[in-house]
Coordinates of C-alpha atoms and ligand atoms in Angstrom, one line a residue:
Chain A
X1 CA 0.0 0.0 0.0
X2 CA 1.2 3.8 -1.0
X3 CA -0.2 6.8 -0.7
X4 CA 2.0 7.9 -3.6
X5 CA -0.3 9.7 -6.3
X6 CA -3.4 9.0 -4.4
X7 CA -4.2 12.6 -3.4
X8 CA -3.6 16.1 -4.5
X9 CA -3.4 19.2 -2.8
X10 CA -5.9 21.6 -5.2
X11 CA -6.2 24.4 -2.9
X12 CA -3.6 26.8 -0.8
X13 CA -4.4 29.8 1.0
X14 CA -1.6 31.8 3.2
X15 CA -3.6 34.8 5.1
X16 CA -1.8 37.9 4.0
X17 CA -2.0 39.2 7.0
X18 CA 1.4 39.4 10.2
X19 CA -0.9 41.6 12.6
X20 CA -4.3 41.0 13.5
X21 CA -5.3 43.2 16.4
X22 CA -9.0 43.5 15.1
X23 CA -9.5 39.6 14.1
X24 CA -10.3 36.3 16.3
X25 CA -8.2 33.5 16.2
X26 CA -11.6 31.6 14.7
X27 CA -12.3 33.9 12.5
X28 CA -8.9 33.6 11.0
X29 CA -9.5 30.0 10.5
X30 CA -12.7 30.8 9.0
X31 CA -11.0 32.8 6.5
X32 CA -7.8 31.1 5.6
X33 CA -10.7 27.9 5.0
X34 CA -13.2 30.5 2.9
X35 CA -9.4 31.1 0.9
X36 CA -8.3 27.8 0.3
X37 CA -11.6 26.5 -0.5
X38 CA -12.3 29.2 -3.1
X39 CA -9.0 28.6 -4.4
X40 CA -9.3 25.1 -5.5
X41 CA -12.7 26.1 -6.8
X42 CA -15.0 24.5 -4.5
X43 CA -17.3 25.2 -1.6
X44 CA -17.3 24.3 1.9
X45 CA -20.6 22.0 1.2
X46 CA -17.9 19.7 -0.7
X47 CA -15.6 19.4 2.5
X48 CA -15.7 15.8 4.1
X49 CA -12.7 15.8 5.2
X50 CA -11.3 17.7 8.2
X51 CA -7.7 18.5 9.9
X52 CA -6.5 20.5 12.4
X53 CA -4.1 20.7 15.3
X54 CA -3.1 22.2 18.6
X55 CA -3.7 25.9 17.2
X56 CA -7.6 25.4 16.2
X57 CA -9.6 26.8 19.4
X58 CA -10.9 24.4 21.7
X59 CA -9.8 21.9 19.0
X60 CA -12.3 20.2 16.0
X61 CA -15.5 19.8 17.5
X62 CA -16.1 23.7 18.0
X63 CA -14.7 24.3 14.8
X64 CA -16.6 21.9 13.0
X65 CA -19.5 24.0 14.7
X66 CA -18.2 27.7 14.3
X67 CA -17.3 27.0 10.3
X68 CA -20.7 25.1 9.3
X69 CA -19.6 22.0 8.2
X70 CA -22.2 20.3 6.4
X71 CA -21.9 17.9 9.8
X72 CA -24.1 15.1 7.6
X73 CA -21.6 14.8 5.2
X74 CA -18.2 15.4 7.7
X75 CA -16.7 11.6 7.7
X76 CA -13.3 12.1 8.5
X77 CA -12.2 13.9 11.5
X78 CA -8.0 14.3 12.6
X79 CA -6.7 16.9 14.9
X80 CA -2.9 15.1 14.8
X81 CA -1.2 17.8 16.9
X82 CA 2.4 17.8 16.4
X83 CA 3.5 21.3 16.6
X84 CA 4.8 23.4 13.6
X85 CA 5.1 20.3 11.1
X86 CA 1.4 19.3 11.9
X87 CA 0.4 20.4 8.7
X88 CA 2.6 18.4 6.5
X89 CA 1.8 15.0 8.7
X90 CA -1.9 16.3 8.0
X91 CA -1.7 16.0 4.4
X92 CA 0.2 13.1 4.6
X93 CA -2.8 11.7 7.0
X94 CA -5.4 13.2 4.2
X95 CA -3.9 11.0 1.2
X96 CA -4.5 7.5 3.8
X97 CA -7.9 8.9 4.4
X98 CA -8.7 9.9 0.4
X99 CA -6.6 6.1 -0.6
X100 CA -9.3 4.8 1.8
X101 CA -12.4 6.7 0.8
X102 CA -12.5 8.0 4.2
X103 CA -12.8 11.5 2.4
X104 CA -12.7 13.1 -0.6
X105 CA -12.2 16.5 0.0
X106 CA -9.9 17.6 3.3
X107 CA -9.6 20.7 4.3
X108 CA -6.4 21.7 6.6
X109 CA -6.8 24.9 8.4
X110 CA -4.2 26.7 11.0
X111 CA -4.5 30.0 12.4
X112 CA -3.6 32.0 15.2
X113 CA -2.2 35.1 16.6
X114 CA 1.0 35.2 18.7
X115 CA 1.1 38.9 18.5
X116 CA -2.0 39.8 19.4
X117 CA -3.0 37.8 21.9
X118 CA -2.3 35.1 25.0
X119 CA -0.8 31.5 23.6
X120 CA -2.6 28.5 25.8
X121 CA 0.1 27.1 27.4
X122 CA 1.1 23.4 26.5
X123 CA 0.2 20.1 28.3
X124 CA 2.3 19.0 30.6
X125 CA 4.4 15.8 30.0
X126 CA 5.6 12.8 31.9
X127 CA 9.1 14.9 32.2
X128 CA 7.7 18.3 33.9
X129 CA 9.0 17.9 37.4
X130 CA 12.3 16.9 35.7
X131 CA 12.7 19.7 32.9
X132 CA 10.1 22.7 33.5
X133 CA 12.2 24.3 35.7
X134 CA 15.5 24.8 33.2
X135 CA 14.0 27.2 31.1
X136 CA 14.0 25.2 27.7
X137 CA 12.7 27.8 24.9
X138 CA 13.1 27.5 21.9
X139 CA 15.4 30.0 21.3
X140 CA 17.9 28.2 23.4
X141 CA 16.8 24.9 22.9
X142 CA 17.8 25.2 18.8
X143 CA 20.7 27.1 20.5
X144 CA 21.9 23.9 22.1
X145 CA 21.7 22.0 19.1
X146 CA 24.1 24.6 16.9
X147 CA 26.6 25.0 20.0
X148 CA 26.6 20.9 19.6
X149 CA 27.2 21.3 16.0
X150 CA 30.0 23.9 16.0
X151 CA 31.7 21.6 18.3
X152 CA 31.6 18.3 16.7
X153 CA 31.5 19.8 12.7
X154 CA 33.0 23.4 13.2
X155 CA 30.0 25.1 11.6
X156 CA 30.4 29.0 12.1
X157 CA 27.7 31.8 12.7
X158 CA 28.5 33.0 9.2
X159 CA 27.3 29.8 7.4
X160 CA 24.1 29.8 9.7
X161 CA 23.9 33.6 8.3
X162 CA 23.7 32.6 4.9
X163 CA 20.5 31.0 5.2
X164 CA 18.9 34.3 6.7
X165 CA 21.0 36.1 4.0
X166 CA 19.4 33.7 1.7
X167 CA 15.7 33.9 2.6
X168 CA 15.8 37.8 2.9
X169 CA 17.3 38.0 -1.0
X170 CA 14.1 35.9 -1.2
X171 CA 12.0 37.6 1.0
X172 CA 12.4 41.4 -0.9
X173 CA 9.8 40.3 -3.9
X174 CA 7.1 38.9 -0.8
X175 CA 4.8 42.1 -0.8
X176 CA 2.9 40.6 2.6
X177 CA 6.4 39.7 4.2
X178 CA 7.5 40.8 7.6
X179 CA 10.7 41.7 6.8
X180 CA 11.5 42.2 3.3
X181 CA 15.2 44.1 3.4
X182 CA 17.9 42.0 2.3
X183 CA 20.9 41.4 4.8
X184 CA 24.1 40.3 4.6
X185 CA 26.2 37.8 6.4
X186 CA 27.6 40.7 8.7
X187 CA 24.4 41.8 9.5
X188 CA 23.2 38.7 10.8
X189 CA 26.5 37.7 13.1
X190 CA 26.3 41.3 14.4
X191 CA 22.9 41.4 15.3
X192 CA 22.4 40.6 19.6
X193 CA 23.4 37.4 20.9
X194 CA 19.8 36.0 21.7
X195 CA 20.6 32.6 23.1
X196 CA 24.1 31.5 22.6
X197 CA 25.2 31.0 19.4
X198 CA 21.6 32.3 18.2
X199 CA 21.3 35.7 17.1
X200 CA 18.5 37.9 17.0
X201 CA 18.7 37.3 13.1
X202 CA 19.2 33.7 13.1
X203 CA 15.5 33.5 14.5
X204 CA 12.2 33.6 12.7
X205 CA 9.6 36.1 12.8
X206 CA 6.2 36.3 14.9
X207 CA 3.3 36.3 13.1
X208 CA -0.6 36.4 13.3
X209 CA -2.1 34.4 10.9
X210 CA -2.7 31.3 9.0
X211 CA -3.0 29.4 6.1
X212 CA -5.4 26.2 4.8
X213 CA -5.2 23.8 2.3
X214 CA -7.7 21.5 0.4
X215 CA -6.5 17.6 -0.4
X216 CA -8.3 15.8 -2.4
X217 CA -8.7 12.9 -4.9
X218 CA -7.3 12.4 -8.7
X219 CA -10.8 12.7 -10.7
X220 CA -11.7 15.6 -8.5
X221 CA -8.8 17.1 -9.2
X222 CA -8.9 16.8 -12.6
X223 CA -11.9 18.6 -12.6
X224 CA -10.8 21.9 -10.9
X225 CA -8.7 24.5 -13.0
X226 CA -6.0 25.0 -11.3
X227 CA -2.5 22.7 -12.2
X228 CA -2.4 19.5 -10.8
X229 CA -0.3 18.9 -7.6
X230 CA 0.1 15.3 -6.3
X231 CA 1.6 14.6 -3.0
X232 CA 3.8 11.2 -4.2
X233 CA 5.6 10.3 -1.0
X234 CA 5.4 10.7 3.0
X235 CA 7.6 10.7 6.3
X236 CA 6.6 11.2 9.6
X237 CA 8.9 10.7 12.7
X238 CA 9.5 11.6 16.5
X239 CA 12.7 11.7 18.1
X240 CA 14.0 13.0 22.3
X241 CA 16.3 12.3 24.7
X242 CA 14.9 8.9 25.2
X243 CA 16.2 8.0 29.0
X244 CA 19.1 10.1 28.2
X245 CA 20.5 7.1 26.3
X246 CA 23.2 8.2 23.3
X247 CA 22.2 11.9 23.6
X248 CA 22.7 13.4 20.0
X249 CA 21.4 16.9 19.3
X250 CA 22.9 17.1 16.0
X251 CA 20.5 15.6 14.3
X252 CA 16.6 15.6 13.9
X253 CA 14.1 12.7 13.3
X254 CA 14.4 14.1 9.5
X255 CA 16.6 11.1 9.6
X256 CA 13.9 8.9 9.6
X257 CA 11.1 11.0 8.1
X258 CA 13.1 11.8 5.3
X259 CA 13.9 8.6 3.8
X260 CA 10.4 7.1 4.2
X261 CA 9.0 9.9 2.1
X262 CA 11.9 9.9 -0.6
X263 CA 11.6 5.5 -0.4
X264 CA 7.3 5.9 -1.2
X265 CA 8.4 8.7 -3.9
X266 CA 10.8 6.6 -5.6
X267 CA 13.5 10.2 -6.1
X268 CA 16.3 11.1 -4.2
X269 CA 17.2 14.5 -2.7
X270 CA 18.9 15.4 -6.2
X271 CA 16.1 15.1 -8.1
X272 CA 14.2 17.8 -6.2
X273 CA 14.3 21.4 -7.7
X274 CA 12.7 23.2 -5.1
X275 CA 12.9 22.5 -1.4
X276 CA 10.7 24.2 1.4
X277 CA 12.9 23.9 4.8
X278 CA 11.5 24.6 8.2
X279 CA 13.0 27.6 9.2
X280 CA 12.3 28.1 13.2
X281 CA 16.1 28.9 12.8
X282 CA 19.0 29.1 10.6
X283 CA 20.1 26.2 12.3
X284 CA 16.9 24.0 11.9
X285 CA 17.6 24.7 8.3
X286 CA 20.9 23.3 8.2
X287 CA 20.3 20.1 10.6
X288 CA 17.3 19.3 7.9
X289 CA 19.4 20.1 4.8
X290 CA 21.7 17.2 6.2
X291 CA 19.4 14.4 7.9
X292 CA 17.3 14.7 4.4
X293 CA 20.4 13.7 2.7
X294 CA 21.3 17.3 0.8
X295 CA 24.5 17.2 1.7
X296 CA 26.7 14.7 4.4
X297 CA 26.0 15.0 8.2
X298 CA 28.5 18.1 9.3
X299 CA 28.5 19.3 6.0
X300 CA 25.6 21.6 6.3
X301 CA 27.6 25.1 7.3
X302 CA 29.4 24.6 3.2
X303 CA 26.6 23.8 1.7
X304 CA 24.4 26.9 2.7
X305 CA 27.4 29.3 2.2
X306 CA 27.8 31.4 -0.4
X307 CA 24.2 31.8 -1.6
X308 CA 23.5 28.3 -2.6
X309 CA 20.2 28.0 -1.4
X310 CA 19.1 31.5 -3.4
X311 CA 16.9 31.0 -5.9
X312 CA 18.5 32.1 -9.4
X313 CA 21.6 31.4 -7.6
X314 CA 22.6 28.3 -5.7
X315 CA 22.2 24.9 -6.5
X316 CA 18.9 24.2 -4.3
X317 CA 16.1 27.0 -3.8
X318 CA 14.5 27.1 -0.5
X319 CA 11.7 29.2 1.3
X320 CA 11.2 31.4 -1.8
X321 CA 8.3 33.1 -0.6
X322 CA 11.0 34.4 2.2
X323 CA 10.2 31.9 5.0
X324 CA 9.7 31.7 8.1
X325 CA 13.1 33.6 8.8
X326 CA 11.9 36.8 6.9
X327 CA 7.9 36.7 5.6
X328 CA 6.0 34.6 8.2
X329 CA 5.7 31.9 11.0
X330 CA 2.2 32.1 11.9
X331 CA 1.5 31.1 15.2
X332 CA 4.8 29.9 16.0
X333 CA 4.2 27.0 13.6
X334 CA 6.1 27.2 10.3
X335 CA 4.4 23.5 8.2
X336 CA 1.7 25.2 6.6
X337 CA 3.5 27.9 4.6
X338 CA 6.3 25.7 3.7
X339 CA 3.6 23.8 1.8
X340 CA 1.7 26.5 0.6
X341 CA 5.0 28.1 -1.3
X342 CA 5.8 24.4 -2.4
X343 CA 2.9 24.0 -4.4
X344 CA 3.1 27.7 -5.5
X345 CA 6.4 26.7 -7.1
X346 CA 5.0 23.9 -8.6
X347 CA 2.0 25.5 -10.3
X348 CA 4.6 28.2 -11.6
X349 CA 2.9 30.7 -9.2
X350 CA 5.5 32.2 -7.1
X351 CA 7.0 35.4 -7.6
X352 CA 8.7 35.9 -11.2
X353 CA 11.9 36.6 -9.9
X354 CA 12.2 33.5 -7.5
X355 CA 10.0 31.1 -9.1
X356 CA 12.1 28.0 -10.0
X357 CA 11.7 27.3 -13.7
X358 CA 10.1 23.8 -14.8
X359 CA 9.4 23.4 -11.1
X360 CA 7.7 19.8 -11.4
X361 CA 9.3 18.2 -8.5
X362 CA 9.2 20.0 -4.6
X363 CA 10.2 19.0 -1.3
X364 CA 8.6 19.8 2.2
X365 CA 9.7 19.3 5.3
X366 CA 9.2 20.2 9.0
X367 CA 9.8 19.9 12.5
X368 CA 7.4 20.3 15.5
X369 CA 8.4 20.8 19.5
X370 CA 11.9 21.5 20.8
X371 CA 14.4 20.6 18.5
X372 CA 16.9 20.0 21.7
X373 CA 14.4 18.2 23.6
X374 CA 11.6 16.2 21.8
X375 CA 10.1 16.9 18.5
X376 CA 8.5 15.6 15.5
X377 CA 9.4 15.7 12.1
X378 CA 7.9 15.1 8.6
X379 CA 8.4 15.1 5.1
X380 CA 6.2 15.3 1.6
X381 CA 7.2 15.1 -1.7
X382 CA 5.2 16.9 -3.9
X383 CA 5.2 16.4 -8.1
X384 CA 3.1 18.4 -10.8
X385 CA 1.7 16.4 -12.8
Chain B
X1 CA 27.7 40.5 29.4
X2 CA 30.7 39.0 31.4
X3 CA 29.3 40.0 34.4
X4 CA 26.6 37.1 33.5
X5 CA 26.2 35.5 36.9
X6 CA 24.1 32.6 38.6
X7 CA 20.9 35.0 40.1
X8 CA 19.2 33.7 43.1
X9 CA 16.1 32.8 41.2
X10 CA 12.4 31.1 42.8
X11 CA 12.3 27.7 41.4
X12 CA 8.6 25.7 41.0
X13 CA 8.6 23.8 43.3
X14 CA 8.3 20.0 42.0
X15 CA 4.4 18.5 42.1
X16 CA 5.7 14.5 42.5
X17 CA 3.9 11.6 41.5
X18 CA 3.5 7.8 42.8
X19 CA 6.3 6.9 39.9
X20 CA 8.8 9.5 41.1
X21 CA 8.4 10.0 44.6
X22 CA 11.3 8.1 45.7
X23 CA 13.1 10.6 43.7
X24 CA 12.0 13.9 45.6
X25 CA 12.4 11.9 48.9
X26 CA 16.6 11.1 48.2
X27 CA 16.6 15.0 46.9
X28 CA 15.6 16.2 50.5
X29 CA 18.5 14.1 51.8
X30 CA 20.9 15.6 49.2
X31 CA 21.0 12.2 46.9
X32 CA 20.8 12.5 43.4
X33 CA 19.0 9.0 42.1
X34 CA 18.9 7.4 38.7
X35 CA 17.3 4.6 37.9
X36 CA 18.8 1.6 36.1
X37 CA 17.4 -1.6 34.8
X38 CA 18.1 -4.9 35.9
X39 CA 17.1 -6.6 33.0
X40 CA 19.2 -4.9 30.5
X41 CA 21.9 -3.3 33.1
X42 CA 21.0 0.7 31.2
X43 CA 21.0 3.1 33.1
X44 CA 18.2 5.9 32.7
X45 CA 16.5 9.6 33.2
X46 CA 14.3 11.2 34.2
X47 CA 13.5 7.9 35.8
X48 CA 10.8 5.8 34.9
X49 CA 9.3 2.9 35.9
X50 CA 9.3 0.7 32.7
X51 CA 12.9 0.6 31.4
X52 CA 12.9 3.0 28.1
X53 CA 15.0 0.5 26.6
X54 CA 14.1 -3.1 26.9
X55 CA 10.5 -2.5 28.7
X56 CA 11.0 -4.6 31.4
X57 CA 9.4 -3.7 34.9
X58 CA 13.0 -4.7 36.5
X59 CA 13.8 -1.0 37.4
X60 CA 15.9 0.0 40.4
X61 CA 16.8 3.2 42.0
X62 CA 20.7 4.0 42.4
X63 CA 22.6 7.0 43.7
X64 CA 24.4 8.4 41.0
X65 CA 27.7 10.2 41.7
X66 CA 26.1 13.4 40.2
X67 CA 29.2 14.0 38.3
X68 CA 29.6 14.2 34.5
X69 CA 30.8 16.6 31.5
X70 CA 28.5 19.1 29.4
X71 CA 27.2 17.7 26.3
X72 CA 26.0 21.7 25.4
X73 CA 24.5 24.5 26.6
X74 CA 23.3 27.6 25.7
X75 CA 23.6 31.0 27.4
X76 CA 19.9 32.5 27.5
X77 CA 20.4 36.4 27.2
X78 CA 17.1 37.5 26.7
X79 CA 14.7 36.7 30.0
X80 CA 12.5 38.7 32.6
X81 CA 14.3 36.8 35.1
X82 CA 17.6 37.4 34.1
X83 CA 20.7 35.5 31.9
X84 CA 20.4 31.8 32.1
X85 CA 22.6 28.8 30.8
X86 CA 20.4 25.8 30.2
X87 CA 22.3 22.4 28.8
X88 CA 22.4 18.9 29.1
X89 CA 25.3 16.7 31.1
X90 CA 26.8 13.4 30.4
X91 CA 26.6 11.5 33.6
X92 CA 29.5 9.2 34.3
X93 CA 26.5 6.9 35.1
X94 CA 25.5 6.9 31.2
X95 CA 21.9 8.9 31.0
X96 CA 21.8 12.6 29.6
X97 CA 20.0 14.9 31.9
X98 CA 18.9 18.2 30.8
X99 CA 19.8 21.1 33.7
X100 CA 20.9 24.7 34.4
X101 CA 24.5 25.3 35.6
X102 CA 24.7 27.6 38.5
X103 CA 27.3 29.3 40.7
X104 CA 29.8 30.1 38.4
X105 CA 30.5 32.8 35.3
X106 CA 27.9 31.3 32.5
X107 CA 30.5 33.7 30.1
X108 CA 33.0 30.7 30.8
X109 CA 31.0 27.0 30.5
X110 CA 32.5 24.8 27.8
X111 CA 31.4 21.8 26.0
X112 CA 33.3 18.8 28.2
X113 CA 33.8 21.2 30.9
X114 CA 33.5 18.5 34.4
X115 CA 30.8 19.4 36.9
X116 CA 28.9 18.3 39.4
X117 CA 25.1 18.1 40.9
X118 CA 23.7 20.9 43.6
X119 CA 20.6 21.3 44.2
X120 CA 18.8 24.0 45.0
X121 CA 15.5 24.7 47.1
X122 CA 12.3 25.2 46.0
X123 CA 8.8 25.2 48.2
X124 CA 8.2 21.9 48.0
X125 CA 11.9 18.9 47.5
X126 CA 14.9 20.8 46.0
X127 CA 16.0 20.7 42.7
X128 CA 19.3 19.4 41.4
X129 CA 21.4 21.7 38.9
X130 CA 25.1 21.4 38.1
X131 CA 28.1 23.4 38.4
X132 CA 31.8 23.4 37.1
X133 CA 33.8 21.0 39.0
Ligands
ZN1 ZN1 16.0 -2.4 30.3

């Protein structure tokens, strides 16, 4: 059993807002759905299908309720809550369900407003008693991860600054982007020390809003207008300390995500033409760039340098809509745009000067939690067909 | 930021549990526990009560020496409560354990850098942290 080809994503919407003062966290769901929906040219009477996770207020059953679900035709239900990458296991979770008639239409909705108003704190685990009190954020628990890797591979705050310096040369075209001057490498290492070796521009932006998705099957697909975007392979992993056994925080579960997705897609990392990276951090970025197989482990700080992830410029385009670095992280979760400007790329939608040419082949791939504590990871491999 | 230094901060105090009171109980007494399995001889922590390993029930509390090396850490420079250095150490024991290091100049902690456990009080059992050796 695959998954591969069974489902397409025919509808993205990214809210275009960064602020949202004047919205609720619902309504922004509401919207980024109305977007997404209207986008793949269908109406929220077709929806049988939906996902959310942690962000969706009070979770799916009052959503169901506050969007208006046609609740006699709603048949598949998954709130799969795995921080940030949520999204991307979502649609991997959508193509089982749409393989399986489960569904037939799925939307995925995340919204939210960091900015604007007060985050729910997050469950308790097993560990609280034994961690809560150290502080872990995740400013310095991605911090602990690129001190690690500085020691063991000698990777220097200047190649982490090429992937900001990267994503900003993206980010200038992005009229709805946070942060749209471009930076250099200087700026980036000279910018405050945030959480040792993290600086201030090393980190991603806070933003209100969202973004939704519709996955769905083949023959309706084939029946909307927009270009056709199958999801051909998908990884989902989860990786922590683990009893404190073999401690290694220079690498992610993008180990293991990475090669089931590549494996059910039947390509390898140099196949891909466009690549959307979670981009929490400049170091997330280059972790993921080596446990999906880019480059070898420890090789990450060379292969960033020098502008090889600029679109136009370097061997492997990434974040071209800017990111999470530069145009937007909503709600602290960074999955669903890295999808959204995926299949962008592949519909030959993205901005002229950054869009990828022939795009026909696009990576995805995301983490969730602490990166130096516990976290999730997964990976999609998206194809035009 | 040299003058980065240890604050005397209010810790939360920790809530226990059935599984982990034996834990709180040594901390009291100044003992730092692990846990290790019988059935596989690992080692583990936080402790637990089914061996993360080899799930077998055969788990035992030990004192651990409380001394090992840093495996990282970063310096936390932007907090209400002031600079922190939040890592993880390599007991000689074996298990990870994530901490804060304490009483000394945070400007100065080193990957491999030896310490050793303190702990420090809280309302409720005391709370173990590390500093250089
Ligand atoms: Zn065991």
């Amino acid at each position: 059993m695959t998954i591969k080809g069974k489902a397409y994503i025919a509808g993205i919407f990214e809210h275009p807002t960064r602020h949202a003062p004047d919205k609720s966290t619902a309504q922004l769901h509401a919207e980024v759905a109305k977007g997404a929906i209207e986008d793949a040219g269908l109406t929220i009477d077709d929806v049988d299908g939906y996902f959310c996770a942690g962000d969706a207020p009070g979770g799916a059953w009052p959503m169901v309720d506050y969007l208006g679900f046609n609740t006699r035709k709603l048949r598949h239900i998954d709130s799969t809550e795995t921080g940030g990458c949520s999204y991307i296991i979502h649609i991997g979770h959508a193509a089982e369900a749409i393989a399986a008639g489960k569904c037939s239409v799925a939307l995925v909705t995340l919204a939210g407003k960091p900015r604007t108003s007060v985050m729910p704190p997050r469950a308790a685990g097993a560990e609280v008693d034994f961690e809560a009190a150290y502080g872990a954020t995740t400013h310095n628990a991605y911090g602990m991860c690129a001190m690690r890797h500085m020691h063991d591979y000698g990777t220097t705050s200047e190649q982490l600054a090429w992937i900001k310096v990267a994503a900003s040369h993206h980010a200038q075209y992005n009229p709805h982007a946070m942060l749209k001057d471009v930076v250099t490498v200087e700026d980036v290492v000279n910018s405050p020390m945030i959480s040792d070796p993290l600086h201030r521009m090393d980190c991603c932006v806070v933003t209100d809003g969202g973004g939704a998705l519709i996955v769905t099957t083949p023959e309706i697909a084939k029946s909307l207008k927009k270009p056709m975007v199958r999801l051909i392979g998908h990884g989902e992993a989860m990786k922590g300390p683990r009893g404190g056994r073999d401690l290694d925080l220079t690498y992610s579960a993008g180990v293991w995500s990475g090669p089931r997705a590549f494996d059910e897609a039947g390509v390898t990392p140099q196949d891909i033409k466009y690549a959307s990276i979670y981009d929490s951090f400049t170091i997330t970025v280059l972790m993921q760039l080596e446990d999906l197989g880019f480059c070898k482990k420890g090789e990450g700080g060379k292969f960033v340098a020098d502008g090889n992830l600029i679109s136009g410029v370097g061997k492997l385009p990434f974040n071209t809509d800017g990111g999470g670095l530069c145009s937007n992280h909503p709600v602290n979760r960074g999955g669903m745009t890295k999808i959204i400007e995926a299949v962008r790329q592949l519909r030959g939608e993205a901005h002229p000067k950054v869009q990828v040419p022939n795009c026909d082949l696009a990576l995805v791939h995301g983490t969730g939690g602490l990166l130096g504590v516990r976290h999730a990871a997964s990976t999609a491999v998206l194809e035009r067909v | 930021m040299s003058e980065a230094k240890t604050q005397d901060k209010k810790y939360p105090a920790p809530q226990g549990n059935p599984e982990t009171q034996a834990f709180w109980d040594a901390a009291k007494q100044g003992k730092f526990l692990i846990k290790r399995c019988t059935a596989c001889g690992e080692a583990h922590y936080f402790p637990r009560s089914i061996c993360p390993f080899c799930f077998s029930d055969k788990t035992a509390w030990e004192e651990s020496g409380g001394e090992g090396e840093i495996y990282t850490f970063s310096l936390m420079r932007k907090s209400p409560t002031g600079p922190y250095a939040i890592g993880y150490v390599k007991l000689k024991e074996g298990p990870a354990v994530q901490t804060n290091f304490v009483d000394c100049d945070l400007e100065k902690l080193k990957i491999g850098q030896k310490v050793k456990v303190v702990f420090k009080p809280t309302d409720g059992a005391p709370l173990p942290f590390f500093t250089p050796v």
